[in-house]
Amino acid sequence: MKWKLATVFLGASLARAACGGGNNATDNNNGNNGGGDTAAAAEQIFQQNCASCHGKDLSGGAGPNLQKVGSKYSKDEIKNIIEKGRGGMPAGVIKGEDADKVAEWLASKK
């Protein structure tokens, strides 16, 4: 019985980590509206929420390589994927202004 409980807990923890673990990036960046470095903020949001699947260097892993995603998709298309999900990627991992920042940052990757 203990092994079953431990397995369920571990599985839930891994699933939560793979999907970004909640909205910590949103919570931490709400006050960062004025004069901050948008690219640095977007990269931080990406690292906290997306790097576990797409790689810290955007090279991919469980998710696709994003190093040149901007040559394939526009900012709006990338934002749509972030909001609605695609394939194994869940919808809404990043929301609101943070999704805009990350979409713009990824669109510049060509």
PDB file of C-alpha atoms in Angstrom, residues 2-103:
ATOM      1  CA  LYS A   2       2.861   2.390   0.819  1.00  0.00           C
ATOM      2  CA  TRP A   3       4.455   1.753  -2.590  1.00  0.00           C
ATOM      3  CA  LYS A   4       1.187   2.534  -4.384  1.00  0.00           C
ATOM      4  CA  LEU A   5       0.824   5.815  -2.507  1.00  0.00           C
ATOM      5  CA  ALA A   6       4.452   6.733  -3.151  1.00  0.00           C
ATOM      6  CA  THR A   7       4.047   5.924  -6.860  1.00  0.00           C
ATOM      7  CA  VAL A   8       0.916   8.077  -7.137  1.00  0.00           C
ATOM      8  CA  PHE A   9       2.625  10.965  -5.352  1.00  0.00           C
ATOM      9  CA  LEU A  10       5.751  10.708  -7.507  1.00  0.00           C
ATOM     10  CA  GLY A  11       3.718  10.485 -10.713  1.00  0.00           C
ATOM     11  CA  ALA A  12       1.645  13.522  -9.778  1.00  0.00           C
ATOM     12  CA  SER A  13       4.785  15.474  -8.904  1.00  0.00           C
ATOM     13  CA  LEU A  14       6.441  14.646 -12.218  1.00  0.00           C
ATOM     14  CA  ALA A  15       3.325  15.528 -14.202  1.00  0.00           C
ATOM     15  CA  ARG A  16       3.030  18.852 -12.406  1.00  0.00           C
ATOM     16  CA  ALA A  17       6.704  19.658 -13.009  1.00  0.00           C
ATOM     17  CA  ALA A  18       6.468  18.788 -16.698  1.00  0.00           C
ATOM     18  CA  CYS A  19       3.540  21.161 -17.158  1.00  0.00           C
ATOM     19  CA  GLY A  20       5.175  24.101 -15.451  1.00  0.00           C
ATOM     20  CA  GLY A  21       3.878  23.491 -11.954  1.00  0.00           C
ATOM     21  CA  GLY A  22       1.217  26.181 -11.956  1.00  0.00           C
ATOM     22  CA  ASN A  23       1.316  29.894 -12.576  1.00  0.00           C
ATOM     23  CA  ASN A  24       4.429  30.881 -10.644  1.00  0.00           C
ATOM     24  CA  ALA A  25       5.768  32.861 -13.596  1.00  0.00           C
ATOM     25  CA  THR A  26       2.532  34.819 -13.790  1.00  0.00           C
ATOM     26  CA  ASP A  27       2.558  35.425 -10.055  1.00  0.00           C
ATOM     27  CA  ASN A  28       6.185  36.539 -10.043  1.00  0.00           C
ATOM     28  CA  ASN A  29       6.016  38.835 -13.068  1.00  0.00           C
ATOM     29  CA  ASN A  30       2.774  40.770 -12.580  1.00  0.00           C
ATOM     30  CA  GLY A  31       4.662  43.727 -11.155  1.00  0.00           C
ATOM     31  CA  ASN A  32       7.160  43.768 -14.017  1.00  0.00           C
ATOM     32  CA  ASN A  33       5.154  46.013 -16.339  1.00  0.00           C
ATOM     33  CA  GLY A  34       7.319  49.091 -16.518  1.00  0.00           C
ATOM     34  CA  GLY A  35      10.692  49.437 -18.162  1.00  0.00           C
ATOM     35  CA  GLY A  36      11.901  45.881 -17.594  1.00  0.00           C
ATOM     36  CA  ASP A  37      13.790  43.892 -20.180  1.00  0.00           C
ATOM     37  CA  THR A  38      10.954  42.067 -21.942  1.00  0.00           C
ATOM     38  CA  ALA A  39      13.234  39.496 -23.597  1.00  0.00           C
ATOM     39  CA  ALA A  40      14.843  38.608 -20.265  1.00  0.00           C
ATOM     40  CA  ALA A  41      11.432  38.367 -18.609  1.00  0.00           C
ATOM     41  CA  ALA A  42      10.137  36.181 -21.450  1.00  0.00           C
ATOM     42  CA  GLU A  43      13.148  33.895 -21.202  1.00  0.00           C
ATOM     43  CA  GLN A  44      12.663  33.567 -17.440  1.00  0.00           C
ATOM     44  CA  ILE A  45       8.992  32.686 -17.940  1.00  0.00           C
ATOM     45  CA  PHE A  46      10.015  30.120 -20.569  1.00  0.00           C
ATOM     46  CA  GLN A  47      12.654  28.596 -18.284  1.00  0.00           C
ATOM     47  CA  GLN A  48      10.149  28.257 -15.421  1.00  0.00           C
ATOM     48  CA  ASN A  49       7.304  26.814 -17.478  1.00  0.00           C
ATOM     49  CA  CYS A  50       8.528  25.355 -20.764  1.00  0.00           C
ATOM     50  CA  ALA A  51      12.180  24.333 -20.554  1.00  0.00           C
ATOM     51  CA  SER A  52      11.401  20.979 -18.951  1.00  0.00           C
ATOM     52  CA  CYS A  53       9.889  19.844 -22.270  1.00  0.00           C
ATOM     53  CA  HIS A  54      11.476  22.159 -24.851  1.00  0.00           C
ATOM     54  CA  GLY A  55      14.981  22.270 -23.356  1.00  0.00           C
ATOM     55  CA  LYS A  56      16.782  25.114 -21.618  1.00  0.00           C
ATOM     56  CA  ASP A  57      18.421  25.981 -24.947  1.00  0.00           C
ATOM     57  CA  LEU A  58      15.169  25.445 -26.942  1.00  0.00           C
ATOM     58  CA  SER A  59      16.672  22.294 -28.500  1.00  0.00           C
ATOM     59  CA  GLY A  60      13.698  20.107 -27.608  1.00  0.00           C
ATOM     60  CA  GLY A  61      13.210  16.948 -25.633  1.00  0.00           C
ATOM     61  CA  ALA A  62       9.717  15.762 -24.806  1.00  0.00           C
ATOM     62  CA  GLY A  63       8.522  18.798 -26.791  1.00  0.00           C
ATOM     63  CA  PRO A  64       9.754  19.999 -30.178  1.00  0.00           C
ATOM     64  CA  ASN A  65      12.859  22.059 -30.896  1.00  0.00           C
ATOM     65  CA  LEU A  66      12.012  25.783 -30.770  1.00  0.00           C
ATOM     66  CA  GLN A  67      15.370  27.258 -31.792  1.00  0.00           C
ATOM     67  CA  LYS A  68      13.959  28.486 -35.136  1.00  0.00           C
ATOM     68  CA  VAL A  69      10.237  28.474 -34.337  1.00  0.00           C
ATOM     69  CA  GLY A  70       9.905  32.120 -35.433  1.00  0.00           C
ATOM     70  CA  SER A  71      10.743  31.179 -39.015  1.00  0.00           C
ATOM     71  CA  LYS A  72       7.776  28.783 -39.034  1.00  0.00           C
ATOM     72  CA  TYR A  73       5.146  30.590 -36.928  1.00  0.00           C
ATOM     73  CA  SER A  74       4.190  34.221 -36.285  1.00  0.00           C
ATOM     74  CA  LYS A  75       3.833  35.704 -32.807  1.00  0.00           C
ATOM     75  CA  ASP A  76       0.049  35.292 -33.007  1.00  0.00           C
ATOM     76  CA  GLU A  77       0.323  31.652 -34.105  1.00  0.00           C
ATOM     77  CA  ILE A  78       2.752  30.900 -31.275  1.00  0.00           C
ATOM     78  CA  LYS A  79       0.467  32.619 -28.765  1.00  0.00           C
ATOM     79  CA  ASN A  80      -2.444  30.532 -30.062  1.00  0.00           C
ATOM     80  CA  ILE A  81      -0.428  27.333 -29.504  1.00  0.00           C
ATOM     81  CA  ILE A  82       0.470  28.482 -25.979  1.00  0.00           C
ATOM     82  CA  GLU A  83      -3.160  29.287 -25.177  1.00  0.00           C
ATOM     83  CA  LYS A  84      -4.829  26.248 -26.782  1.00  0.00           C
ATOM     84  CA  GLY A  85      -2.073  23.645 -26.606  1.00  0.00           C
ATOM     85  CA  ARG A  86      -1.051  21.274 -29.367  1.00  0.00           C
ATOM     86  CA  GLY A  87      -0.209  17.581 -29.471  1.00  0.00           C
ATOM     87  CA  GLY A  88       0.991  16.608 -26.001  1.00  0.00           C
ATOM     88  CA  MET A  89       1.305  20.231 -24.852  1.00  0.00           C
ATOM     89  CA  PRO A  90      -1.476  21.248 -22.471  1.00  0.00           C
ATOM     90  CA  ALA A  91      -3.403  24.472 -22.998  1.00  0.00           C
ATOM     91  CA  GLY A  92      -2.746  27.516 -20.849  1.00  0.00           C
ATOM     92  CA  VAL A  93       0.637  26.650 -19.371  1.00  0.00           C
ATOM     93  CA  ILE A  94       1.342  30.389 -19.617  1.00  0.00           C
ATOM     94  CA  LYS A  95      -1.454  32.960 -19.598  1.00  0.00           C
ATOM     95  CA  GLY A  96      -2.144  36.619 -20.247  1.00  0.00           C
ATOM     96  CA  GLU A  97       0.692  39.091 -20.615  1.00  0.00           C
ATOM     97  CA  ASP A  98       3.257  36.372 -19.925  1.00  0.00           C
ATOM     98  CA  ALA A  99       1.978  34.394 -22.931  1.00  0.00           C
ATOM     99  CA  ASP A 100       2.354  37.548 -25.062  1.00  0.00           C
ATOM    100  CA  LYS A 101       5.938  38.054 -23.894  1.00  0.00           C
ATOM    101  CA  VAL A 102       6.956  34.454 -24.551  1.00  0.00           C
ATOM    102  CA  ALA A 103       5.206  34.386 -27.946  1.00  0.00           C
TER     103      ALA A 103
END
